[in-house]
Coordinates of C-alpha atoms in Angstrom, one line a residue:
M1229 CA 14.8 22.9 -28.0
N1230 CA 12.3 25.5 -28.6
I1231 CA 9.2 25.1 -26.7
L1232 CA 5.9 26.8 -26.5
I1233 CA 3.7 26.2 -23.1
I1234 CA 0.3 27.3 -23.1
T1235 CA -1.3 28.1 -19.9
G1236 CA -4.3 30.4 -18.3
E1237 CA -3.9 33.3 -16.4
L1238 CA -4.2 32.3 -12.8
A1239 CA -1.0 29.9 -13.5
S1240 CA 1.3 32.1 -15.8
K1241 CA 3.5 33.3 -13.4
L1242 CA 4.4 29.9 -11.7
V1243 CA 5.0 29.5 -15.1
K1244 CA 6.6 32.0 -16.3
D1245 CA 9.1 31.5 -13.6
A1246 CA 9.5 27.5 -14.4
A1247 CA 10.6 28.9 -17.9
S1248 CA 12.9 31.6 -16.8
K1249 CA 15.3 29.0 -15.3
S1250 CA 14.9 26.5 -18.1
D1251 CA 18.1 25.5 -20.4
H1252 CA 16.2 25.6 -23.2
N1253 CA 14.6 28.4 -25.4
V1254 CA 11.1 28.5 -23.4
Q1255 CA 8.1 30.7 -24.5
V1256 CA 5.1 31.0 -22.1
H1257 CA 1.5 31.8 -24.0
V1258 CA -1.0 32.6 -21.4
V1259 CA -4.9 32.2 -23.0
K1260 CA -7.2 34.9 -21.3
T1261 CA -9.0 32.2 -19.2
P1262 CA -8.3 31.8 -15.7
I1263 CA -7.9 28.3 -15.1
A1264 CA -6.1 26.3 -17.4
A1265 CA -7.9 23.2 -16.8
F1266 CA -10.4 24.6 -18.4
L1267 CA -8.6 24.4 -22.2
T1268 CA -9.5 22.3 -24.0
P1269 CA -7.4 21.3 -27.9
K1270 CA -9.7 23.1 -29.6
K1271 CA -9.3 26.1 -27.6
I1272 CA -6.0 26.1 -27.7
I1273 CA -5.8 25.5 -31.4
G1274 CA -7.8 28.0 -32.2
E1275 CA -5.9 30.6 -29.9
L1276 CA -2.6 29.8 -31.8
R1277 CA -3.8 30.3 -35.2
T1278 CA -4.2 34.1 -34.0
L1279 CA -0.9 34.7 -33.2
P1280 CA 1.5 36.6 -35.8
A1281 CA 2.7 34.8 -39.2
G1282 CA 6.0 33.2 -38.0
K1283 CA 5.3 32.8 -34.6
L1284 CA 5.3 29.2 -34.6
E1285 CA 7.5 28.8 -37.1
S1286 CA 10.8 27.7 -34.8
V1287 CA 8.5 25.9 -32.2
E1288 CA 9.6 22.3 -31.3
M1289 CA 6.9 21.2 -28.9
I1290 CA 4.1 22.3 -27.8
I1291 CA 3.1 21.7 -23.7
T1292 CA -0.4 22.3 -22.4
P1293 CA -1.3 22.2 -18.8
G1294 CA -1.5 18.5 -18.0
L1295 CA -5.0 19.3 -16.3
I1296 CA -6.8 19.2 -19.5
R1297 CA -9.0 16.0 -19.6
K1298 CA -8.7 15.2 -23.7
D1299 CA -6.1 14.6 -25.6
V1300 CA -4.3 16.7 -26.5
S1301 CA -2.9 15.1 -30.2
P1302 CA -5.0 17.1 -32.2
I1303 CA -3.1 20.4 -31.9
K1304 CA -0.3 18.2 -33.9
D1305 CA -2.9 17.1 -36.6
E1306 CA -3.6 21.0 -36.9
L1307 CA -1.0 22.8 -36.5
G1308 CA 1.9 19.9 -37.5
I1309 CA 3.7 20.5 -33.9
S1310 CA 4.1 18.1 -31.3
A1311 CA 1.9 18.6 -28.5
Y1312 CA 2.2 17.1 -25.2
K1313 CA 1.2 17.5 -21.5
G1314 CA 2.9 19.1 -19.0
S1315 CA 2.8 19.3 -14.9
T1316 CA -0.6 18.8 -13.4
D1317 CA 0.4 21.3 -10.7
A1318 CA 2.4 24.4 -12.4
A1319 CA 4.8 24.1 -9.8
D1320 CA 6.6 20.5 -10.9
L1321 CA 6.8 22.3 -14.7
D1322 CA 11.0 23.0 -13.8
I1323 CA 11.3 19.3 -13.4
V1324 CA 9.5 18.7 -16.5
L1325 CA 11.8 20.9 -18.1
E1326 CA 14.4 19.6 -16.5
M1327 CA 14.0 16.3 -17.9
V1328 CA 12.0 17.3 -21.2
D1329 CA 15.1 15.7 -23.2
K1330 CA 14.9 12.2 -21.4
L1331 CA 11.1 11.8 -21.1
D1332 CA 8.4 10.2 -23.5
L1333 CA 6.1 13.1 -23.1
S1334 CA 2.6 11.8 -24.0
P1335 CA -0.4 13.8 -25.7
K1336 CA -2.5 11.4 -22.9
K1337 CA -1.2 11.3 -19.7
S1338 CA 0.4 14.3 -17.4
A1339 CA 4.3 14.8 -17.5
D1340 CA 4.7 14.0 -13.9
K1341 CA 2.3 10.7 -13.9
L1342 CA 4.9 9.4 -16.7
I1343 CA 7.6 10.1 -14.1
E1344 CA 6.4 8.3 -11.6
E1345 CA 5.0 5.2 -14.1
E1346 CA 8.7 5.4 -15.3
Q1347 CA 10.2 5.3 -11.5
R1348 CA 8.2 2.7 -10.7
K1349 CA 8.6 0.7 -13.6
R1350 CA 12.1 0.7 -13.1
A1351 CA 11.9 0.3 -9.1
L1352 CA 9.8 -3.0 -10.3
K1353 CA 12.1 -4.7 -12.4
Y1354 CA 15.4 -4.2 -10.4
I1355 CA 13.5 -6.1 -7.9
E1356 CA 12.4 -8.5 -10.6
D1357 CA 16.0 -9.1 -12.0
F1358 CA 17.2 -9.3 -8.4
E1359 CA 14.7 -12.1 -7.8
G1360 CA 15.0 -14.2 -11.2
N1361 CA 18.9 -14.0 -10.9
Q1362 CA 18.8 -18.0 -9.8
E1363 CA 22.3 -18.2 -10.5
N1364 CA 23.1 -15.3 -7.9
T1365 CA 20.3 -17.0 -5.3
E1366 CA 21.7 -20.1 -5.3
K1367 CA 25.5 -18.0 -4.4
L1368 CA 23.5 -15.7 -1.5
L1369 CA 22.0 -19.2 -0.3
Q1370 CA 25.7 -20.5 0.7
K1371 CA 25.5 -17.9 3.3
P1372 CA 24.8 -19.0 7.3
E1373 CA 21.6 -15.8 7.3
N1374 CA 20.0 -17.0 4.2
I1375 CA 18.0 -20.2 3.9
L1376 CA 14.7 -21.7 2.1
V1377 CA 11.7 -21.5 3.6
G1378 CA 9.9 -24.0 1.5
D1379 CA 10.9 -23.0 -2.0
L1380 CA 11.3 -19.2 -0.7
P1381 CA 14.9 -17.6 -0.4
V1382 CA 14.4 -15.7 2.9
G1383 CA 17.5 -13.7 4.7
E1384 CA 19.8 -10.6 5.2
D1385 CA 20.3 -10.5 1.4
F1386 CA 16.8 -11.0 0.3
P1387 CA 13.8 -8.6 0.3
M1388 CA 12.6 -8.8 3.9
R1389 CA 9.6 -11.7 3.5
V1390 CA 6.2 -10.5 4.8
L1391 CA 4.6 -13.3 7.1
A1392 CA 0.9 -12.7 7.4
E1393 CA -0.9 -14.6 9.9
I1394 CA -4.7 -15.7 9.8
A1395 CA -5.1 -15.5 13.7
N1396 CA -7.3 -18.2 15.3
A1397 CA -7.3 -20.5 12.1
P1398 CA -9.3 -23.2 13.7
L1399 CA -12.4 -21.3 14.3
L1400 CA -13.0 -20.3 10.7
S1401 CA -14.8 -22.7 8.1
P1402 CA -12.1 -23.7 5.2
E1403 CA -14.2 -21.7 2.9
E1404 CA -13.2 -18.6 5.3
L1405 CA -9.9 -20.0 5.9
L1406 CA -8.5 -19.9 2.1
K1407 CA -10.6 -16.7 1.4
K1408 CA -8.4 -15.1 4.3
A1409 CA -5.4 -16.7 3.0
E1410 CA -5.6 -15.8 -0.5
Y1411 CA -6.5 -12.2 0.8
F1412 CA -3.5 -12.1 1.9
V1413 CA -1.2 -13.2 -0.6
K1414 CA -2.7 -10.6 -2.8
S1415 CA -2.2 -8.5 -0.7
G1416 CA 1.3 -8.9 -1.3
A1417 CA 2.3 -11.8 1.4
N1418 CA 5.5 -13.8 1.0
M1419 CA 4.4 -16.6 3.0
V1420 CA 0.9 -17.5 5.2
D1421 CA 0.7 -18.4 8.9
I1422 CA -1.7 -20.5 10.7
G1423 CA -2.7 -18.5 13.8
M1424 CA -3.3 -21.2 16.5
I1425 CA -5.4 -20.9 20.2
A1426 CA -3.6 -20.1 23.0
G1427 CA -4.2 -22.9 25.6
E1428 CA -6.3 -24.9 23.4
N1429 CA -5.0 -28.0 22.1
M1430 CA -6.5 -27.9 18.5
S1431 CA -4.2 -30.6 16.3
S1432 CA -7.0 -32.2 14.6
W1433 CA -7.5 -29.7 12.7
I1434 CA -4.3 -28.8 11.6
P1435 CA -3.9 -31.2 8.9
G1436 CA -6.8 -30.4 6.9
M1437 CA -5.8 -26.7 7.2
V1438 CA -1.9 -27.7 6.5
Q1439 CA -3.3 -29.6 3.0
L1440 CA -5.6 -26.9 1.6
L1441 CA -3.3 -23.9 1.9
K1442 CA -0.9 -25.8 0.6
E1443 CA -2.7 -27.3 -2.3
K1444 CA -4.6 -23.7 -3.2
L1445 CA -1.4 -21.1 -2.4
E1446 CA 1.8 -20.9 -4.0
V1447 CA 3.8 -19.2 -1.2
P1448 CA 4.6 -21.2 2.0
V1449 CA 2.6 -21.8 4.8
S1450 CA 3.9 -21.8 8.6
I1451 CA 2.0 -22.7 11.8
D1452 CA 1.9 -20.3 14.9
T1453 CA 1.8 -22.1 18.2
L1454 CA 4.1 -23.5 20.9
Q1455 CA 2.2 -26.6 22.0
S1456 CA 4.2 -29.4 21.3
E1457 CA 2.0 -31.7 19.9
E1458 CA 0.5 -29.3 17.7
L1459 CA 3.6 -28.7 15.9
L1460 CA 4.4 -32.4 16.1
V1461 CA 1.1 -32.8 13.7
A1462 CA 1.9 -29.9 11.9
V1463 CA 5.2 -30.8 10.8
D1464 CA 3.8 -34.7 10.0
A1465 CA 1.0 -32.3 7.6
G1466 CA 4.1 -31.0 5.4
V1467 CA 4.1 -27.5 6.8
D1468 CA 7.4 -24.7 5.4
M1469 CA 7.8 -23.2 8.8
V1470 CA 6.7 -23.5 12.7
L1471 CA 6.4 -20.8 14.8
S1472 CA 7.8 -21.6 17.6
L1473 CA 10.6 -23.1 19.7
D1474 CA 11.2 -22.1 23.2
H1475 CA 13.5 -23.1 25.9
G1476 CA 10.4 -25.2 27.0
N1477 CA 9.3 -27.4 24.0
Y1478 CA 12.3 -28.1 22.2
P1479 CA 13.2 -31.0 23.0
E1480 CA 9.9 -33.1 22.0
V1481 CA 10.0 -30.9 18.4
L1482 CA 13.3 -30.7 17.4
P1483 CA 13.7 -34.7 16.3
A1484 CA 11.0 -34.0 14.0
L1485 CA 12.0 -30.8 12.6
Q1486 CA 15.3 -32.5 11.7
R1487 CA 14.2 -35.5 10.2
A1488 CA 11.7 -33.3 8.5
K1489 CA 14.1 -30.4 7.4
I1490 CA 12.0 -27.6 8.4
P1491 CA 13.1 -24.4 9.7
A1492 CA 11.8 -22.8 13.0
V1493 CA 11.6 -19.6 14.3
I1494 CA 13.1 -19.6 17.5
L1495 CA 12.0 -17.5 21.1
P1496 CA 14.2 -16.8 24.1
T1497 CA 11.6 -18.2 26.2
D1498 CA 10.5 -21.3 28.5
Y1499 CA 6.9 -20.5 28.2
R1500 CA 6.1 -23.8 29.8
S1501 CA 7.6 -22.6 33.3
G1502 CA 6.6 -19.1 32.7
W1503 CA 10.2 -17.7 32.6
V1504 CA 10.8 -14.9 30.0
P1505 CA 14.3 -12.4 30.0
E1506 CA 13.5 -9.5 31.3
T1507 CA 17.4 -7.8 30.6
I1508 CA 19.0 -7.2 27.0
D1509 CA 21.6 -9.6 28.2
Q1510 CA 19.2 -12.0 29.4
Q1511 CA 17.2 -11.8 25.5
V1512 CA 20.5 -12.4 23.5
N1513 CA 22.1 -14.9 25.5
S1514 CA 18.8 -17.1 25.7
L1515 CA 18.6 -16.9 22.3
M1516 CA 22.2 -17.9 21.2
D1517 CA 21.9 -20.7 23.6
L1518 CA 18.7 -22.0 22.0
K1519 CA 20.1 -21.9 18.6
E1520 CA 23.1 -23.4 19.5
K1521 CA 20.8 -26.5 20.8
C1522 CA 18.8 -26.4 17.6
K1523 CA 21.9 -28.1 15.8
G1524 CA 20.5 -30.0 13.0
I1525 CA 17.6 -27.4 11.4
E1526 CA 17.7 -23.9 10.4
V1527 CA 16.4 -21.3 12.8
I1528 CA 15.0 -17.7 12.5
A1529 CA 15.7 -15.5 15.8
D1530 CA 12.7 -13.6 17.4
P1531 CA 14.0 -11.3 19.7
I1532 CA 10.5 -10.5 20.6
L1533 CA 9.7 -7.0 19.4
D1534 CA 8.0 -5.5 22.5
P1535 CA 4.7 -2.7 22.4
V1536 CA 5.6 0.9 22.9
N1537 CA 5.5 1.1 26.3
S1538 CA 4.5 -2.5 27.5
K1539 CA 8.7 -3.3 28.5
S1540 CA 10.6 -1.8 26.2
M1541 CA 10.4 -1.6 22.8
V1542 CA 13.9 0.3 22.4
D1543 CA 15.0 -2.4 24.6
S1544 CA 14.3 -4.7 22.8
I1545 CA 15.5 -3.7 19.1
I1546 CA 19.0 -2.9 21.2
A1547 CA 18.6 -6.8 21.5
C1548 CA 18.3 -7.4 18.1
R1549 CA 21.2 -5.3 17.1
K1550 CA 23.3 -7.5 20.1
F1551 CA 22.3 -10.3 19.0
Q1552 CA 23.2 -10.1 15.2
E1553 CA 26.6 -8.4 16.1
T1554 CA 27.3 -11.3 19.0
V1555 CA 25.7 -14.5 17.7
P1556 CA 28.8 -16.8 16.4
A1557 CA 26.8 -18.2 13.4
K1558 CA 24.5 -15.8 11.6
C1559 CA 20.8 -16.8 10.6
P1560 CA 17.7 -14.7 9.8
V1561 CA 16.0 -12.8 12.2
F1562 CA 12.1 -12.4 12.8
F1563 CA 10.4 -8.8 13.3
G1564 CA 6.9 -9.1 14.8
I1565 CA 5.7 -6.0 13.6
G1566 CA 2.3 -6.6 14.5
N1567 CA 3.4 -6.7 18.0
V1568 CA 3.5 -3.0 17.5
T1569 CA 0.5 -1.8 15.3
E1570 CA -2.1 -3.9 17.1
L1571 CA -1.4 -2.2 20.4
M1572 CA -0.9 1.2 19.7
D1573 CA -3.9 3.7 18.4
V1574 CA -2.5 4.9 15.3
D1575 CA -3.1 4.3 11.5
S1576 CA -0.9 1.8 10.9
V1577 CA 1.1 3.1 7.7
G1578 CA 3.4 4.9 8.5
V1579 CA 4.2 2.8 11.8
N1580 CA 4.6 -0.1 9.1
A1581 CA 7.3 2.0 6.5
L1582 CA 8.9 3.0 9.4
L1583 CA 9.2 -0.3 11.6
A1584 CA 9.8 -2.0 8.3
G1585 CA 12.5 0.7 7.7
I1586 CA 14.2 -0.4 11.7
S1587 CA 14.2 -3.8 10.8
M1588 CA 16.0 -3.4 7.0
E1589 CA 19.1 -1.5 9.6
L1590 CA 18.7 -3.9 11.8
G1591 CA 19.3 -7.0 8.9
S1592 CA 16.2 -8.9 10.1
S1593 CA 14.5 -11.0 7.1
I1594 CA 11.0 -11.3 8.1
L1595 CA 7.9 -9.4 8.7
F1596 CA 5.2 -10.6 10.7
T1597 CA 1.3 -9.4 11.0
P1598 CA -2.2 -10.1 11.7
E1599 CA -4.9 -7.8 10.2
E1600 CA -7.1 -8.0 13.4
S1601 CA -8.2 -5.0 14.3
G1602 CA -9.7 -2.3 11.6
K1603 CA -6.8 0.2 12.4
T1604 CA -4.3 -2.3 10.7
R1605 CA -6.5 -3.7 8.4
G1606 CA -4.0 -3.3 5.0
S1607 CA -1.2 -4.0 7.1
V1608 CA 0.0 -6.9 5.0
K1609 CA 0.2 -4.9 1.9
E1610 CA 1.9 -1.9 3.7
L1611 CA 4.5 -4.1 5.0
A1612 CA 4.6 -5.4 1.3
I1613 CA 5.2 -1.9 -0.2
S1614 CA 7.5 -0.5 2.8
A1615 CA 9.7 -4.1 2.0
K1616 CA 10.1 -3.3 -1.5
M1617 CA 10.9 0.2 -0.6
M1618 CA 13.7 -1.0 2.4
F1619 CA 15.3 -3.4 -0.4
L1620 CA 15.7 -0.6 -3.0
S1621 CA 16.7 2.0 -0.7
K1622 CA 19.5 -0.8 0.9
M1623 CA 20.7 -1.5 -2.2
R1624 CA 20.6 1.5 -3.5
G1625 CA 22.7 3.1 -0.7
S1626 CA 20.1 6.1 -1.0
I1627 CA 17.2 7.1 2.1
P1628 CA 13.7 5.4 1.5
K1629 CA 13.2 8.6 -1.0
D1630 CA 12.2 9.2 -4.4
L1631 CA 12.2 5.5 -5.4
G1632 CA 9.6 5.1 -7.6
I1633 CA 7.8 3.1 -5.0
N1634 CA 6.0 5.3 -2.1
L1635 CA 3.2 4.5 0.2
L1636 CA 1.7 7.7 0.4
V1637 CA -1.8 7.4 1.3
F1638 CA -2.9 10.0 3.3
K1639 CA -1.1 13.0 2.0
D1640 CA 0.9 14.7 -1.2
K1641 CA 4.6 14.1 -1.2
R1642 CA 4.9 17.6 -2.5
R1643 CA 2.9 20.7 -1.2
G1644 CA 1.1 22.1 -4.2
E1645 CA 1.3 25.7 -5.1
S1646 CA -1.8 27.6 -4.1
I1647 CA -3.1 30.0 -6.4
Q1648 CA -5.8 32.6 -5.3
E1649 CA -8.4 33.7 -7.5
E1650 CA -9.2 36.8 -7.6
V1651 CA -13.1 37.1 -8.4
D1652 CA -14.9 40.6 -8.5
V1653 CA -18.6 38.9 -7.8
P1654 CA -20.9 39.0 -5.0
E1655 CA -19.7 36.4 -2.3
V1656 CA -21.9 34.2 0.1
T1657 CA -21.4 32.5 2.7
V1658 CA -23.3 29.7 2.8
S1659 CA -25.8 28.5 5.6
V1660 CA -28.6 26.4 3.8
D1661 CA -31.9 25.4 5.7
Y1662 CA -32.5 21.9 3.9
K1663 CA -36.0 20.4 4.2
F1664 CA -35.9 16.6 2.9
K1665 CA -38.4 16.0 0.0
Q1666 CA -38.4 12.7 -1.5
D1667 CA -37.5 11.6 -5.2
P1668 CA -40.5 10.0 -6.7
R1669 CA -38.2 8.0 -8.9
G1670 CA -37.0 6.0 -5.6
S1671 CA -34.4 6.4 -2.5
F1672 CA -30.9 4.1 -2.0
K1673 CA -29.0 2.2 0.1
I1674 CA -25.4 2.4 0.0
S1675 CA -23.1 -0.3 1.6
L1676 CA -19.5 -2.3 0.7
Q1677 CA -20.0 -5.7 0.2
E1678 CA -17.3 -8.1 -0.7
G1679 CA -14.5 -5.4 -1.9
N1680 CA -17.5 -3.4 -4.2
I1681 CA -19.8 -0.5 -3.4
M1682 CA -23.5 -2.2 -3.2
V1683 CA -26.4 0.2 -4.0
V1684 CA -29.8 -0.7 -3.5
H1685 CA -32.9 0.8 -5.0
Y1686 CA -35.7 1.2 -3.5
Q1687 CA -39.6 2.1 -4.8
K1688 CA -42.5 2.8 -2.1
M1689 CA -39.7 1.0 0.6
Q1690 CA -39.2 -2.2 -1.7
P1691 CA -35.9 -3.2 -3.1
T1692 CA -35.9 -3.4 -7.0
L1693 CA -32.5 -3.6 -8.1
A1694 CA -28.8 -3.8 -6.9
L1695 CA -26.1 -2.5 -8.2
Y1696 CA -22.0 -3.6 -8.0
G1697 CA -19.0 -1.1 -8.7
Q1698 CA -15.7 -0.2 -7.1
T1699 CA -16.2 3.5 -8.3
A1700 CA -18.6 6.6 -7.6
W1701 CA -18.3 7.2 -11.5
E1702 CA -19.2 4.0 -12.7
L1703 CA -22.4 4.0 -10.5
Y1704 CA -24.1 6.8 -10.1
Q1705 CA -23.7 6.9 -14.6
E1706 CA -25.8 3.6 -14.2
I1707 CA -27.8 5.4 -11.7
I1708 CA -28.9 8.4 -14.9
N1709 CA -28.4 5.8 -17.2
R1710 CA -31.5 4.0 -15.5
E1711 CA -33.0 7.2 -14.9
L1712 CA -33.3 6.2 -10.9
V1713 CA -32.9 9.8 -9.5
S1714 CA -35.0 13.3 -10.9
R1715 CA -34.5 15.5 -7.9
L1716 CA -31.2 17.7 -8.1
E1717 CA -30.4 17.6 -4.1
H1718 CA -31.0 13.6 -4.8
A1719 CA -28.4 13.5 -7.2
A1720 CA -26.0 15.9 -5.4
Y1721 CA -26.5 13.5 -2.3
L1722 CA -26.0 9.9 -4.2
G1723 CA -22.6 11.6 -5.4
Q1724 CA -21.2 12.5 -1.6
E1725 CA -22.3 9.4 -0.2
L1726 CA -20.6 7.2 -3.7
Q1727 CA -17.4 9.3 -3.5
K1728 CA -17.4 8.6 0.2
A1729 CA -18.1 4.6 -0.2
E1730 CA -15.2 4.7 -2.8
D1731 CA -12.9 6.1 -0.8
A1732 CA -13.6 3.8 2.1
L1733 CA -13.5 1.1 -0.4
K1734 CA -9.3 2.5 -0.8
L1735 CA -8.3 3.0 2.2
G1736 CA -10.0 0.0 4.1
K1737 CA -12.0 2.4 6.5
N1738 CA -15.8 1.8 7.6
Y1739 CA -18.2 3.2 5.3
V1740 CA -22.0 4.0 7.4
Q1741 CA -24.3 6.0 4.9
D1742 CA -25.2 9.4 6.0
F1743 CA -22.5 9.3 8.5
P1744 CA -18.8 11.6 8.1
L1745 CA -15.6 8.9 6.8
F1746 CA -13.3 11.1 8.4
E1747 CA -13.7 12.9 12.1
K1748 CA -11.2 15.8 13.0
F1749 CA -8.7 15.3 15.5
M1750 CA -9.9 15.6 18.7
E1751 CA -8.8 18.5 20.9
Y1752 CA -7.4 18.4 24.2

């Protein structure tokens, strides 16, 4: 294919390098402008009209910089040659040229975005087709390691299911309880857990909570308590699964579970007598013993994932593997990821993904987490994405890379090429002694409220208007349209603060006006 690539001066070397590696007949035209993103369709058309006669006759496709903001369709309208956007980063152009015959390039979207979208669409379609194959699901449910929790297939052969816990649920109002549950489901939770309060019997609250969530949610509902009375009330109320049975409470609760045919998570402990296994063998043998005692119900084994350096997270992982290898009849395995993330001062994104990968290798079926601290906010969504990634990785027999789904939040997948701009102009090291001047049009208070950015306009210390939005752009456009700002430094300040608020909203961080969103790494 004969391809003409348009670029600016700064990126020209990278573009020419990519063109030289291509199997296609690629020409590169460098426009006399340093920044390729400054090009417009009109400017490109004007540039190409200056080329010698016949230069464009053999060209079958024009590729423009991916950073051009406008639709490049006018190039085809004027010159009769199809024009499409390339990659946003010139360093990725070689990938675009390699796949150009397979890609449905667009005059509106950059090529790398199209590649990502296509990979993502295929990945999600694969999972959707697997989940929707009822015949295959019924076949897999015949295996002992796969069970139903409510109507949800759970087990080693299915994607790992995310169980989100509403901690201290009885302390919430019905409205707060439902709101939190709906947030978890929207975040990707496959099941929602009612977390009770340790050491207190709050059985009377359970029927109302179970009924509310069962009526309003389309996912299974479980309860997390070791108190026999609370478990029995929850079974009568219709929960889909109980957390948890151990050697201390199972004799009282098991008959009710057998009658109701409700599965249970089992622990290798006896909290009633204060016994907790100390060794890997004790964990494994205790779990196998309790599993044998709980005949008549489906069980999910929880070897108890320990936090880092509490006892030994490594030992608990080894116990999980050993249980899977030695238990006579397999069953689903429970992985309490929240035990680790809540007790380590590290951003949860990478920790959740890594633990989900370990869980997949161990053959675990349920990823359990609350979202109790600021550092773990968003863990349910992170685990939901991680579970999809690991399922694709397992089914494809590949490492969890280039799957079409990723959990890259704070860093980019590829290191972009740095193009140094050399300019012969005066250089100024900025240092401004700023003195505040009140904008006569008023001031603004910015905060995050209920998943939105709230901007309140004040005039003479009195609120006059409240604006709500989710992006800095839509909010400052409204502020400009309403002529609520008159000073340039005030407009610049608003843009800075609104972008900080938008970033905080996306990342689940706290936003406080006039304070930095991120601190530098502490030096020790």
